[in-house]
PDB file of C-alpha atoms in Angstrom:
ATOM      1  CA  MET A   1       0.000   0.000   0.000  1.00 60.00           C
ATOM      2  CA  ASN A   2       1.319   3.405  -0.934  1.00 80.00           C
ATOM      3  CA  THR A   3      -1.017   5.409   1.284  1.00 93.00           C
ATOM      4  CA  ARG A   4       0.082   6.628   4.701  1.00 95.00           C
ATOM      5  CA  ILE A   5      -2.414   4.462   6.563  1.00 97.00           C
ATOM      6  CA  GLY A   6      -1.639   1.544   4.251  1.00 96.00           C
ATOM      7  CA  LYS A   7       2.050   1.721   5.130  1.00 97.00           C
ATOM      8  CA  PHE A   8       1.207   1.898   8.831  1.00 98.00           C
ATOM      9  CA  MET A   9      -1.202  -1.052   8.669  1.00 98.00           C
ATOM     10  CA  GLU A  10       1.296  -3.130   6.693  1.00 98.00           C
ATOM     11  CA  GLY A  11       3.895  -2.446   9.399  1.00 98.00           C
ATOM     12  CA  TYR A  12       1.345  -3.320  12.096  1.00 97.00           C
ATOM     13  CA  LYS A  13       0.606  -6.599  10.307  1.00 98.00           C
ATOM     14  CA  ARG A  14       4.318  -7.484  10.040  1.00 98.00           C
ATOM     15  CA  ALA A  15       4.900  -6.577  13.686  1.00 97.00           C
ATOM     16  CA  TRP A  16       2.005  -8.687  14.979  1.00 96.00           C
ATOM     17  CA  GLU A  17       2.602 -11.679  12.724  1.00 97.00           C
ATOM     18  CA  GLY A  18       6.320 -11.535  13.580  1.00 96.00           C
ATOM     19  CA  ARG A  19       5.676 -10.927  17.301  1.00 95.00           C
ATOM     20  CA  ASP A  20       8.123  -8.045  16.961  1.00 95.00           C
ATOM     21  CA  ASP A  21       7.712  -5.340  19.604  1.00 93.00           C
ATOM     22  CA  SER A  22      10.678  -3.370  18.204  1.00 95.00           C
ATOM     23  CA  LEU A  23       9.024  -3.143  14.793  1.00 96.00           C
ATOM     24  CA  LEU A  24       5.728  -2.154  16.398  1.00 96.00           C
ATOM     25  CA  CYS A  25       7.343   0.583  18.492  1.00 97.00           C
ATOM     26  CA  ALA A  26       9.187   1.927  15.435  1.00 98.00           C
ATOM     27  CA  LEU A  27       5.762   2.729  13.938  1.00 98.00           C
ATOM     28  CA  PHE A  28       5.008   5.131  16.814  1.00 98.00           C
ATOM     29  CA  ALA A  29       6.261   8.561  17.787  1.00 98.00           C
ATOM     30  CA  PRO A  30       8.245   8.477  21.057  1.00 98.00           C
ATOM     31  CA  ASP A  31       5.149   9.813  22.857  1.00 97.00           C
ATOM     32  CA  GLY A  32       2.655   7.933  20.660  1.00 98.00           C
ATOM     33  CA  VAL A  33      -0.485   6.538  22.258  1.00 98.00           C
ATOM     34  CA  TYR A  34      -1.835   3.011  21.706  1.00 97.00           C
ATOM     35  CA  HIS A  35      -5.475   2.907  22.819  1.00 94.00           C
ATOM     36  CA  ASN A  36      -5.967  -0.869  23.101  1.00 87.00           C
ATOM     37  CA  THR A  37      -9.558  -0.274  24.259  1.00 82.00           C
ATOM     38  CA  PRO A  38     -11.645   2.893  24.534  1.00 82.00           C
ATOM     39  CA  PHE A  39     -10.843   2.913  28.257  1.00 85.00           C
ATOM     40  CA  ASP A  40      -7.146   2.104  28.399  1.00 87.00           C
ATOM     41  CA  ALA A  41      -4.035   3.419  26.695  1.00 94.00           C
ATOM     42  CA  GLN A  42      -0.308   2.848  26.599  1.00 96.00           C
ATOM     43  CA  ILE A  43       1.670   6.059  26.228  1.00 97.00           C
ATOM     44  CA  GLY A  44       5.151   6.009  24.755  1.00 97.00           C
ATOM     45  CA  ARG A  45       7.176   3.229  23.220  1.00 97.00           C
ATOM     46  CA  LEU A  46       8.133   1.580  26.522  1.00 96.00           C
ATOM     47  CA  GLU A  47       4.515   1.142  27.637  1.00 96.00           C
ATOM     48  CA  ILE A  48       3.523  -0.009  24.153  1.00 95.00           C
ATOM     49  CA  ALA A  49       6.322  -2.621  24.166  1.00 95.00           C
ATOM     50  CA  ARG A  50       5.247  -3.876  27.606  1.00 93.00           C
ATOM     51  CA  TYR A  51       1.651  -4.233  26.447  1.00 90.00           C
ATOM     52  CA  TRP A  52       2.811  -5.958  23.258  1.00 89.00           C
ATOM     53  CA  ASP A  53       4.577  -8.693  25.289  1.00 87.00           C
ATOM     54  CA  ARG A  54       1.289 -10.623  25.140  1.00 83.00           C
ATOM     55  CA  VAL A  55       1.816 -11.399  21.447  1.00 86.00           C
ATOM     56  CA  LYS A  56       4.796 -13.506  22.456  1.00 87.00           C
ATOM     57  CA  LEU A  57       2.199 -15.893  23.926  1.00 86.00           C
ATOM     58  CA  GLN A  58       0.594 -16.323  20.501  1.00 90.00           C
ATOM     59  CA  ASP A  59       1.635 -18.500  17.590  1.00 92.00           C
ATOM     60  CA  ASP A  60       0.638 -18.980  13.953  1.00 94.00           C
ATOM     61  CA  ILE A  61      -0.655 -15.410  13.739  1.00 96.00           C
ATOM     62  CA  ARG A  62      -2.546 -14.306  10.628  1.00 96.00           C
ATOM     63  CA  LEU A  63      -3.702 -10.712  10.279  1.00 97.00           C
ATOM     64  CA  ASP A  64      -5.711  -9.168   7.475  1.00 97.00           C
ATOM     65  CA  TYR A  65      -6.887  -5.588   7.155  1.00 98.00           C
ATOM     66  CA  LYS A  66      -8.833  -3.361   4.817  1.00 98.00           C
ATOM     67  CA  ILE A  67      -8.527   0.415   4.553  1.00 98.00           C
ATOM     68  CA  VAL A  68     -12.040   1.859   4.719  1.00 97.00           C
ATOM     69  CA  ALA A  69     -11.221   5.579   4.895  1.00 97.00           C
ATOM     70  CA  GLU A  70      -8.160   7.725   4.273  1.00 97.00           C
ATOM     71  CA  THR A  71      -7.478  11.164   5.693  1.00 96.00           C
ATOM     72  CA  ALA A  72      -4.565  13.540   5.305  1.00 94.00           C
ATOM     73  CA  ASN A  73      -3.278  12.343   8.706  1.00 96.00           C
ATOM     74  CA  GLY A  74      -4.125   8.628   8.585  1.00 97.00           C
ATOM     75  CA  GLY A  75      -7.488   6.981   8.356  1.00 98.00           C
ATOM     76  CA  VAL A  76      -9.616   4.014   9.373  1.00 98.00           C
ATOM     77  CA  ALA A  77      -9.101   0.301   8.777  1.00 98.00           C
ATOM     78  CA  THR A  78     -10.930  -2.859   9.699  1.00 98.00           C
ATOM     79  CA  TRP A  79      -8.776  -5.771  10.799  1.00 97.00           C
ATOM     80  CA  SER A  80      -9.068  -9.438  11.668  1.00 96.00           C
ATOM     81  CA  VAL A  81      -6.482 -11.647  13.317  1.00 95.00           C
ATOM     82  CA  THR A  82      -6.391 -15.290  14.300  1.00 93.00           C
ATOM     83  CA  TYR A  83      -3.754 -16.916  16.455  1.00 91.00           C
ATOM     84  CA  LYS A  84      -3.057 -20.045  18.406  1.00 89.00           C
ATOM     85  CA  VAL A  85      -2.918 -19.500  22.143  1.00 83.00           C
ATOM     86  CA  THR A  86       0.362 -20.927  23.476  1.00 84.00           C
ATOM     87  CA  SER A  87      -0.160 -20.692  27.237  1.00 77.00           C
ATOM     88  CA  GLU A  88      -2.802 -20.807  29.924  1.00 74.00           C
ATOM     89  CA  LYS A  89      -1.656 -17.297  30.899  1.00 72.00           C
ATOM     90  CA  MET A  90      -2.563 -15.952  27.437  1.00 70.00           C
ATOM     91  CA  PHE A  91      -5.874 -17.777  27.515  1.00 72.00           C
ATOM     92  CA  GLU A  92      -6.724 -16.269  30.916  1.00 72.00           C
ATOM     93  CA  MET A  93      -5.790 -12.755  29.668  1.00 69.00           C
ATOM     94  CA  TRP A  94      -8.065 -13.269  26.681  1.00 66.00           C
ATOM     95  CA  ALA A  95     -10.953 -14.541  28.795  1.00 67.00           C
ATOM     96  CA  LYS A  96     -10.704 -11.540  31.137  1.00 68.00           C
ATOM     97  CA  SER A  97     -10.374  -8.974  28.343  1.00 63.00           C
ATOM     98  CA  ALA A  98     -13.187 -10.498  26.316  1.00 54.00           C
ATOM     99  CA  GLY A  99     -15.506 -10.289  29.298  1.00 53.00           C
ATOM    100  CA  THR A 100     -16.869 -13.736  28.482  1.00 55.00           C
ATOM    101  CA  GLY A 101     -15.065 -15.831  31.041  1.00 55.00           C
ATOM    102  CA  MET A 102     -13.453 -19.162  30.375  1.00 56.00           C
ATOM    103  CA  ILE A 103     -14.870 -21.534  27.788  1.00 67.00           C
ATOM    104  CA  ASN A 104     -15.579 -25.098  28.825  1.00 69.00           C
ATOM    105  CA  ARG A 105     -12.320 -27.016  28.713  1.00 69.00           C
ATOM    106  CA  ARG A 106     -11.196 -30.145  30.482  1.00 71.00           C
ATOM    107  CA  PRO A 107      -7.696 -30.404  31.931  1.00 69.00           C
ATOM    108  CA  GLY A 108      -5.333 -31.302  29.127  1.00 75.00           C
ATOM    109  CA  ASP A 109      -7.613 -30.014  26.354  1.00 78.00           C
ATOM    110  CA  PRO A 110      -5.628 -28.110  23.739  1.00 81.00           C
ATOM    111  CA  LEU A 111      -5.648 -24.341  23.924  1.00 79.00           C
ATOM    112  CA  PRO A 112      -7.909 -22.760  21.302  1.00 81.00           C
ATOM    113  CA  ARG A 113      -7.260 -20.676  18.248  1.00 86.00           C
ATOM    114  CA  LEU A 114      -8.756 -17.218  18.811  1.00 86.00           C
ATOM    115  CA  ARG A 115     -10.184 -14.691  16.385  1.00 88.00           C
ATOM    116  CA  LEU A 116     -10.258 -10.939  16.980  1.00 88.00           C
ATOM    117  CA  GLU A 117     -12.056  -8.547  14.668  1.00 92.00           C
ATOM    118  CA  GLY A 118     -11.925  -4.828  15.020  1.00 93.00           C
ATOM    119  CA  ILE A 119     -11.582  -1.364  13.665  1.00 96.00           C
ATOM    120  CA  ALA A 120      -8.590   0.940  13.928  1.00 97.00           C
ATOM    121  CA  VAL A 121      -8.387   4.713  13.740  1.00 97.00           C
ATOM    122  CA  VAL A 122      -4.852   5.831  12.912  1.00 98.00           C
ATOM    123  CA  GLU A 123      -3.548   9.361  13.432  1.00 98.00           C
ATOM    124  CA  LEU A 124      -0.100   9.977  11.940  1.00 98.00           C
ATOM    125  CA  GLY A 125       2.259  12.899  12.328  1.00 97.00           C
ATOM    126  CA  PRO A 126       4.038  14.633   9.434  1.00 96.00           C
ATOM    127  CA  ASP A 127       6.916  12.151   9.913  1.00 96.00           C
ATOM    128  CA  ASP A 128       4.477   9.220   9.313  1.00 96.00           C
ATOM    129  CA  LEU A 129       4.935   8.043  12.905  1.00 98.00           C
ATOM    130  CA  CYS A 130       1.734   7.180  14.729  1.00 98.00           C
ATOM    131  CA  ARG A 131       0.533   9.741  17.273  1.00 98.00           C
ATOM    132  CA  HIS A 132      -2.685   7.940  18.246  1.00 97.00           C
ATOM    133  CA  PHE A 133      -3.799   4.407  17.432  1.00 97.00           C
ATOM    134  CA  ARG A 134      -7.313   3.615  18.619  1.00 96.00           C
ATOM    135  CA  ILE A 135      -8.774   0.134  18.296  1.00 94.00           C
ATOM    136  CA  TRP A 136     -12.127  -1.371  19.128  1.00 91.00           C
ATOM    137  CA  TRP A 137     -12.373  -5.142  18.895  1.00 86.00           C
ATOM    138  CA  HIS A 138     -14.301  -8.266  19.719  1.00 81.00           C
ATOM    139  CA  SER A 139     -12.799 -11.692  20.298  1.00 77.00           C
ATOM    140  CA  GLN A 140     -14.070 -15.232  20.127  1.00 77.00           C
ATOM    141  CA  VAL A 141     -12.838 -18.755  19.744  1.00 78.00           C
ATOM    142  CA  ALA A 142     -12.170 -19.399  16.057  1.00 80.00           C
ATOM    143  CA  LYS A 143     -14.518 -21.925  14.476  1.00 73.00           C
ATOM    144  CA  THR A 144     -11.692 -24.007  12.953  1.00 61.00           C
ATOM    145  CA  ASP A 145      -7.909 -24.057  13.022  1.00 48.00           C
ATOM    146  CA  SER A 146      -7.780 -22.096   9.768  1.00 50.00           C
ATOM    147  CA  THR A 147     -10.214 -19.274  10.584  1.00 48.00           C
TER     148      THR A 147
END
């Protein structure tokens, strides 16, 4: 993508799929803000990197996005990601953040593949670094291993 938001979203995709907090942080201004929900935010690269540690508990990550609006300073994109949960800790974080509680699992059952779908509003500075990244999302257990 040659658009400003397209370049940002492509970097976001590479960072998440590669579980690369350095790449993610390089997309943000030093004082950039990552609003992971409407009610919480990480301010600055250090806080963003700490929040992003959770992706290290994911595997086989696949992210797709679609630009739905472009502005002079960024735009709006929809996104969808699936990943395999690699630890009980990640599964518990998901269950708490989803607000749905734990799904029925017996001891020893494999951890699920999760699907998150959301929308992102991206505000970029003149240097193309992200000033504000706001996401709203919903998560659920993926229906199959490939979705």
